[in-house]
N, CA, C and O atoms as a DFTB+ gen file, in Angstrom:
472 C
 N C O
     1  1      48.380     115.375      52.272
     2  2      48.545     116.603      51.527
     3  2      47.610     116.571      50.322
     4  3      47.501     115.556      49.633
     5  1      46.936     117.698      50.075
     6  2      46.061     117.826      48.920
     7  2      46.582     118.954      48.045
     8  3      47.045     119.983      48.537
     9  1      46.496     118.739      46.739
    10  2      46.938     119.750      45.790
    11  2      45.762     120.128      44.899
    12  3      45.217     119.304      44.164
    13  1      45.390     121.400      44.989
    14  2      44.349     121.932      44.107
    15  2      45.070     122.624      42.961
    16  3      45.911     123.494      43.182
    17  1      44.743     122.238      41.750
    18  2      45.405     122.786      40.571
    19  2      44.613     123.964      40.003
    20  3      43.389     123.910      39.883
    21  1      45.336     125.021      39.660
    22  2      44.758     126.198      39.007
    23  2      45.520     126.420      37.707
    24  3      46.719     126.152      37.626
    25  1      44.827     126.906      36.705
    26  2      45.468     127.271      35.444
    27  2      45.139     128.732      35.174
    28  3      43.973     129.086      35.000
    29  1      46.154     129.577      35.138
    30  2      45.991     130.985      34.816
    31  2      46.952     131.290      33.680
    32  3      48.170     131.194      33.832
    33  1      46.384     131.658      32.545
    34  2      47.175     131.867      31.332
    35  2      47.968     130.592      31.070
    36  3      47.383     129.514      30.967
    37  1      49.272     130.697      30.965
    38  2      50.107     129.512      30.731
    39  2      50.711     128.962      32.017
    40  3      51.597     128.108      31.967
    41  1      50.248     129.437      33.158
    42  2      50.818     129.036      34.442
    43  2      49.995     127.920      35.073
    44  3      48.773     128.018      35.187
    45  1      50.679     126.867      35.476
    46  2      50.046     125.782      36.220
    47  2      50.416     125.982      37.691
    48  3      51.591     125.960      38.058
    49  1      49.393     126.177      38.524
    50  2      49.595     126.561      39.915
    51  2      49.092     125.467      40.850
    52  3      47.977     124.969      40.698
    53  1      49.922     125.102      41.812
    54  2      49.535     124.139      42.845
    55  2      49.212     124.903      44.121
    56  3      50.057     125.622      44.655
    57  1      47.988     124.744      44.604
    58  2      47.615     125.299      45.902
    59  2      47.554     124.121      46.867
    60  3      46.683     123.259      46.753
    61  1      48.475     124.091      47.808
    62  2      48.670     122.936      48.675
    63  2      48.006     123.153      50.021
    64  3      48.159     124.205      50.642
    65  1      47.263     122.143      50.466
    66  2      46.661     122.168      51.794
    67  2      46.976     120.852      52.493
    68  3      47.286     119.843      51.859
    69  1      46.887     120.892      53.808
    70  2      47.204     119.700      54.589
    71  2      46.642     119.858      55.995
    72  3      46.306     120.959      56.431
    73  1      46.551     118.761      56.671
    74  2      46.146     118.775      58.081
    75  2      47.356     118.887      59.009
    76  3      47.207     119.015      60.224
    77  1      48.548     118.837      58.428
    78  2      49.755     118.853      59.251
    79  2      50.855     119.666      58.566
    80  3      50.671     120.154      57.451
    81  1      51.977     119.806      59.227
    82  2      53.138     120.486      58.657
    83  2      53.717     119.605      57.550
    84  3      53.948     118.411      57.741
    85  1      53.941     120.215      56.405
    86  2      54.473     119.495      55.249
    87  2      55.992     119.629      55.186
    88  3      56.700     118.673      54.870
    89  1      56.482     120.831      55.491
    90  2      57.921     121.096      55.402
    91  2      58.471     121.232      56.820
    92  3      58.296     122.261      57.471
    93  1      59.140     120.175      57.288
    94  2      59.759     120.162      58.610
    95  2      61.263     120.383      58.562
    96  3      61.885     120.677      59.582
    97  1      61.849     120.242      57.367
    98  2      63.307     120.317      57.229
    99  2      63.653     120.744      55.805
   100  3      62.778     120.845      54.944
   101  1      64.927     120.991      55.572
   102  2      65.395     121.318      54.224
   103  2      65.060     120.172      53.274
   104  3      64.576     120.398      52.165
   105  1      65.319     118.954      53.710
   106  2      65.046     117.785      52.864
   107  2      63.560     117.716      52.494
   108  3      63.224     117.481      51.333
   109  1      62.678     117.919      53.464
   110  2      61.238     117.930      53.182
   111  2      60.904     118.996      52.145
   112  3      60.150     118.746      51.205
   113  1      61.474     120.184      52.326
   114  2      61.213     121.291      51.409
   115  2      61.688     120.997      50.003
   116  3      60.989     121.276      49.029
   117  1      62.882     120.432      49.900
   118  2      63.423     120.103      48.583
   119  2      62.605     119.008      47.899
   120  3      62.353     119.086      46.696
   121  1      62.195     118.003      48.642
   122  2      61.367     116.932      48.075
   123  2      59.992     117.465      47.671
   124  3      59.473     117.113      46.612
   125  1      59.413     118.302      48.504
   126  2      58.115     118.911      48.236
   127  2      58.164     119.692      46.930
   128  3      57.319     119.504      46.055
   129  1      59.156     120.568      46.801
   130  2      59.293     121.378      45.594
   131  2      59.586     120.517      44.370
   132  3      59.017     120.732      43.300
   133  1      60.472     119.550      44.532
   134  2      60.814     118.660      43.423
   135  2      59.614     117.873      42.931
   136  3      59.400     117.748      41.725
   137  1      58.830     117.342      43.863
   138  2      57.644     116.560      43.481
   139  2      56.652     117.402      42.685
   140  3      56.118     116.946      41.674
   141  1      56.406     118.619      43.136
   142  2      55.459     119.482      42.421
   143  2      56.036     119.942      41.084
   144  3      55.308     120.071      40.100
   145  1      57.329     120.186      41.054
   146  2      57.988     120.575      39.800
   147  2      57.840     119.453      38.760
   148  3      57.540     119.726      37.598
   149  1      58.043     118.226      39.161
   150  2      57.945     117.097      38.226
   151  2      56.507     116.775      37.850
   152  3      56.263     115.951      36.969
   153  1      55.544     117.427      38.522
   154  2      54.142     117.346      38.111
   155  2      53.788     118.548      37.221
   156  3      52.619     118.812      36.941
   157  1      54.830     119.264      36.787
   158  2      54.718     120.399      35.860
   159  2      54.062     121.647      36.446
   160  3      53.476     122.436      35.705
   161  1      54.149     121.838      37.753
   162  2      53.653     123.063      38.353
   163  2      54.744     124.128      38.271
   164  3      55.903     123.882      38.605
   165  1      54.343     125.316      37.819
   166  2      55.258     126.453      37.695
   167  2      55.267     127.305      38.956
   168  3      56.242     127.999      39.247
   169  1      54.164     127.241      39.699
   170  2      53.959     128.094      40.856
   171  2      53.314     127.276      41.972
   172  3      52.499     126.386      41.727
   173  1      53.702     127.603      43.200
   174  2      53.183     126.860      44.354
   175  2      52.683     127.857      45.399
   176  3      53.356     128.834      45.724
   177  1      51.493     127.585      45.909
   178  2      50.932     128.368      47.007
   179  2      50.803     127.431      48.205
   180  3      50.205     126.359      48.107
   181  1      51.366     127.843      49.324
   182  2      51.293     127.031      50.546
   183  2      51.061     127.965      51.735
   184  3      51.556     129.092      51.752
   185  1      50.322     127.500      52.707
   186  2      50.054     128.286      53.900
   187  2      51.221     128.180      54.873
   188  3      51.852     127.130      54.998
   189  1      51.491     129.263      55.546
   190  2      52.560     129.336      56.556
   191  2      52.436     128.225      57.595
   192  3      53.445     127.705      58.071
   193  1      51.204     127.861      57.948
   194  2      51.013     126.856      58.998
   195  2      51.479     125.456      58.567
   196  3      51.575     124.554      59.399
   197  1      51.767     125.275      57.280
   198  2      52.239     123.983      56.773
   199  2      53.766     123.920      56.686
   200  3      54.333     122.966      56.153
   201  1      54.418     124.956      57.220
   202  2      55.881     125.040      57.188
   203  2      56.377     125.172      58.620
   204  3      55.811     125.926      59.412
   205  1      57.434     124.441      58.951
   206  2      58.011     124.517      60.288
   207  2      58.364     125.957      60.653
   208  3      58.787     126.739      59.802
   209  1      58.186     126.290      61.909
   210  2      58.528     127.631      62.394
   211  2      60.018     127.926      62.201
   212  3      60.417     129.087      62.106
   213  1      60.835     126.877      62.145
   214  2      62.271     127.060      61.941
   215  2      62.580     127.761      60.620
   216  3      63.595     128.448      60.506
   217  1      61.715     127.592      59.627
   218  2      61.895     128.251      58.326
   219  2      61.966     129.760      58.503
   220  3      62.692     130.441      57.779
   221  1      61.218     130.281      59.458
   222  2      61.092     131.721      59.650
   223  2      62.182     132.295      60.555
   224  3      62.167     133.484      60.873
   225  1      63.128     131.446      60.968
   226  2      64.328     131.861      61.701
   227  2      65.475     131.812      60.705
   228  3      66.053     130.747      60.484
   229  1      65.810     132.927      60.110
   230  2      66.751     132.955      58.993
   231  2      68.140     132.425      59.323
   232  3      68.820     131.894      58.444
   233  1      68.565     132.558      60.552
   234  2      69.943     132.181      60.890
   235  2      70.220     130.680      60.773
   236  3      71.379     130.280      60.668
   237  1      69.165     129.833      60.788
   238  2      69.427     128.389      60.695
   239  2      69.581     127.899      59.261
   240  3      69.955     126.745      59.049
   241  1      69.305     128.745      58.271
   242  2      69.583     128.411      56.878
   243  2      68.529     127.609      56.138
   244  3      68.695     127.343      54.947
   245  1      67.460     127.218      56.797
   246  2      66.435     126.408      56.124
   247  2      65.839     127.179      54.950
   248  3      65.752     126.649      53.842
   249  1      65.431     128.413      55.180
   250  2      64.834     129.217      54.112
   251  2      65.811     129.375      52.947
   252  3      65.417     129.245      51.788
   253  1      67.061     129.649      53.242
   254  2      68.068     129.844      52.200
   255  2      68.263     128.620      51.323
   256  3      68.352     128.737      50.101
   257  1      68.328     127.458      51.933
   258  2      68.523     126.233      51.155
   259  2      67.300     125.904      50.310
   260  3      67.430     125.430      49.181
   261  1      66.119     126.153      50.851
   262  2      64.897     125.910      50.080
   263  2      64.812     126.911      48.925
   264  3      64.391     126.554      47.824
   265  1      65.209     128.157      49.171
   266  2      65.212     129.158      48.101
   267  2      66.188     128.784      46.991
   268  3      65.928     129.056      45.818
   269  1      67.290     128.174      47.346
   270  2      68.246     127.726      46.330
   271  2      67.601     126.687      45.424
   272  3      67.779     126.727      44.207
   273  1      66.855     125.762      46.009
   274  2      66.141     124.751      45.228
   275  2      65.121     125.414      44.303
   276  3      65.011     125.047      43.133
   277  1      64.368     126.400      44.830
   278  2      63.403     127.146      44.005
   279  2      64.099     127.788      42.815
   280  3      63.618     127.730      41.683
   281  1      65.236     128.397      43.095
   282  2      65.995     129.075      42.050
   283  2      66.437     128.093      40.975
   284  3      66.333     128.388      39.784
   285  1      66.924     126.938      41.382
   286  2      67.369     125.919      40.433
   287  2      66.230     125.408      39.567
   288  3      66.413     125.158      38.375
   289  1      65.054     125.254      40.162
   290  2      63.902     124.724      39.435
   291  2      63.117     125.818      38.702
   292  3      62.290     125.525      37.838
   293  1      63.382     127.069      39.051
   294  2      62.651     128.210      38.482
   295  2      61.154     128.118      38.754
   296  3      60.319     128.310      37.871
   297  1      60.854     127.820      39.998
   298  2      59.476     127.715      40.471
   299  2      59.218     128.868      41.427
   300  3      60.062     129.190      42.263
   301  1      58.049     129.490      41.301
   302  2      57.683     130.567      42.212
   303  2      56.904     129.989      43.383
   304  3      55.995     129.180      43.195
   305  1      57.262     130.405      44.587
   306  2      56.592     129.972      45.801
   307  2      55.936     131.173      46.451
   308  3      56.574     132.205      46.657
   309  1      54.654     131.032      46.775
   310  2      53.957     132.069      47.521
   311  2      53.492     131.453      48.835
   312  3      52.771     130.454      48.850
   313  1      53.915     132.062      49.931
   314  2      53.536     131.602      51.256
   315  2      52.451     132.538      51.773
   316  3      52.614     133.758      51.789
   317  1      51.346     131.943      52.192
   318  2      50.170     132.681      52.633
   319  2      50.067     132.591      54.152
   320  3      50.265     131.522      54.730
   321  1      49.760     133.709      54.793
   322  2      49.550     133.639      56.236
   323  2      49.718     134.977      56.925
   324  3      49.860     136.024      56.293
   325  1      49.697     134.902      58.234
   326  2      49.885     136.066      59.089
   327  2      51.338     136.049      59.575
   328  3      51.747     135.150      60.310
   329  1      52.098     137.040      59.162
   330  2      53.516     137.094      59.495
   331  2      53.818     138.136      60.573
   332  3      54.978     138.478      60.803
   333  1      52.783     138.633      61.222
   334  2      52.959     139.695      62.212
   335  2      53.787     139.248      63.413
   336  3      54.419     140.079      64.065
   337  1      53.793     137.974      63.710
   338  2      54.541     137.471      64.870
   339  2      56.011     137.190      64.546
   340  3      56.793     136.890      65.449
   341  1      56.391     137.282      63.281
   342  2      57.781     137.022      62.888
   343  2      58.680     138.166      63.341
   344  3      58.232     139.297      63.531
   345  1      59.951     137.842      63.508
   346  2      60.925     138.840      63.940
   347  2      61.144     139.880      62.845
   348  3      60.848     139.634      61.676
   349  1      61.669     141.051      63.236
   350  2      61.901     142.144      62.305
   351  2      62.780     141.698      61.141
   352  3      62.525     142.075      59.997
   353  1      63.792     140.915      61.412
   354  2      64.685     140.481      60.339
   355  2      63.917     139.690      59.273
   356  3      64.229     139.776      58.085
   357  1      62.919     138.927      59.701
   358  2      62.130     138.192      58.724
   359  2      61.203     139.138      57.973
   360  3      60.949     138.932      56.786
   361  1      60.700     140.156      58.630
   362  2      59.880     141.161      57.938
   363  2      60.712     141.869      56.868
   364  3      60.201     142.187      55.795
   365  1      61.992     142.115      57.159
   366  2      62.888     142.691      56.157
   367  2      63.061     141.721      54.989
   368  3      63.077     142.136      53.830
   369  1      63.188     140.439      55.293
   370  2      63.303     139.398      54.269
   371  2      62.036     139.364      53.401
   372  3      62.125     139.256      52.177
   373  1      60.869     139.454      54.030
   374  2      59.597     139.482      53.298
   375  2      59.565     140.688      52.362
   376  3      59.198     140.561      51.194
   377  1      59.945     141.840      52.867
   378  2      59.944     143.062      52.066
   379  2      60.812     142.887      50.820
   380  3      60.382     143.205      49.711
   381  1      62.025     142.386      51.002
   382  2      62.942     142.193      49.876
   383  2      62.433     141.095      48.932
   384  3      62.511     141.239      47.712
   385  1      61.921     140.014      49.492
   386  2      61.414     138.909      48.663
   387  2      60.246     139.354      47.798
   388  3      60.151     138.968      46.633
   389  1      59.370     140.153      48.354
   390  2      58.186     140.581      47.616
   391  2      58.500     141.543      46.471
   392  3      57.626     141.841      45.657
   393  1      59.726     142.025      46.403
   394  2      60.152     142.843      45.266
   395  2      60.423     141.957      44.046
   396  3      60.391     142.435      42.912
   397  1      60.685     140.683      44.276
   398  2      61.039     139.770      43.193
   399  2      59.922     138.809      42.856
   400  3      58.768     139.015      43.231
   401  1      60.279     137.761      42.146
   402  2      59.289     136.776      41.679
   403  2      59.531     135.373      42.219
   404  3      58.704     134.490      41.991
   405  1      60.627     135.134      42.924
   406  2      60.958     133.778      43.356
   407  2      60.107     133.318      44.530
   408  3      59.498     132.248      44.488
   409  1      60.071     134.128      45.570
   410  2      59.274     133.794      46.743
   411  2      58.555     135.054      47.197
   412  3      59.153     136.123      47.317
   413  1      57.269     134.907      47.445
   414  2      56.461     136.036      47.885
   415  2      55.644     135.634      49.095
   416  3      55.360     134.456      49.312
   417  1      55.274     136.628      49.875
   418  2      54.493     136.433      51.091
   419  2      53.259     137.316      51.000
   420  3      53.370     138.526      50.800
   421  1      52.083     136.714      51.145
   422  2      50.822     137.451      51.082
   423  2      49.909     136.963      52.202
   424  3      50.210     135.981      52.880
   425  1      48.791     137.660      52.384
   426  2      47.878     137.336      53.476
   427  2      46.876     136.239      53.145
   428  3      46.502     135.460      54.022
   429  1      46.439     136.167      51.893
   430  2      45.378     135.218      51.533
   431  2      45.688     134.476      50.236
   432  3      46.496     134.923      49.422
   433  1      45.031     133.340      50.065
   434  2      45.178     132.576      48.824
   435  2      44.648     133.352      47.629
   436  3      45.224     133.288      46.542
   437  1      43.558     134.083      47.819
   438  2      43.010     134.859      46.705
   439  2      43.987     135.956      46.275
   440  3      44.088     136.273      45.090
   441  1      44.704     136.530      47.240
   442  2      45.735     137.519      46.923
   443  2      46.874     136.861      46.134
   444  3      47.422     137.461      45.209
   445  1      47.221     135.638      46.502
   446  2      48.268     134.902      45.787
   447  2      47.839     134.623      44.342
   448  3      48.623     134.828      43.416
   449  1      46.623     134.166      44.147
   450  2      46.129     133.879      42.802
   451  2      46.062     135.158      41.969
   452  3      46.370     135.141      40.778
   453  1      45.663     136.256      42.591
   454  2      45.611     137.539      41.887
   455  2      47.018     137.951      41.441
   456  3      47.206     138.440      40.327
   457  1      47.995     137.750      42.317
   458  2      49.385     138.086      41.993
   459  2      49.860     137.257      40.796
   460  3      50.546     137.771      39.913
   461  1      49.497     135.988      40.773
   462  2      49.931     135.107      39.692
   463  2      49.206     135.363      38.374
   464  3      49.659     134.921      37.318
   465  1      48.102     136.064      38.431
   466  2      47.349     136.340      37.197
   467  2      47.918     137.525      36.433
   468  3      47.482     137.806      35.316
   469  1      48.880     138.222      37.015
   470  2      49.487     139.389      36.344
   471  2      50.576     138.975      35.388
   472  3      51.189     139.826      34.743
């Protein structure tokens, strides 16, 4: 896993890349978020391809538990990728999530950085 650091205003942003899936389970997600939080990152950008497909199946609870960790740490997560193949229920989740600041879904990393610069 590689972390590219960005500084926008007072925000320290981690843009994470990898050759493999980083978040395979709730535990992986919680450790991932905790590690970046303790490195003083306020915001995290990660590509959809680095997260298990199970995350995008809302009924199994993985997304919910990871969101709880985000909420506790007060860290913003932006997931970048193509979500067109996700089920309608997840598209509804994306729509509602993008209204807030905790977790957002965008198409590109540059779009994520632009969002964080506001």
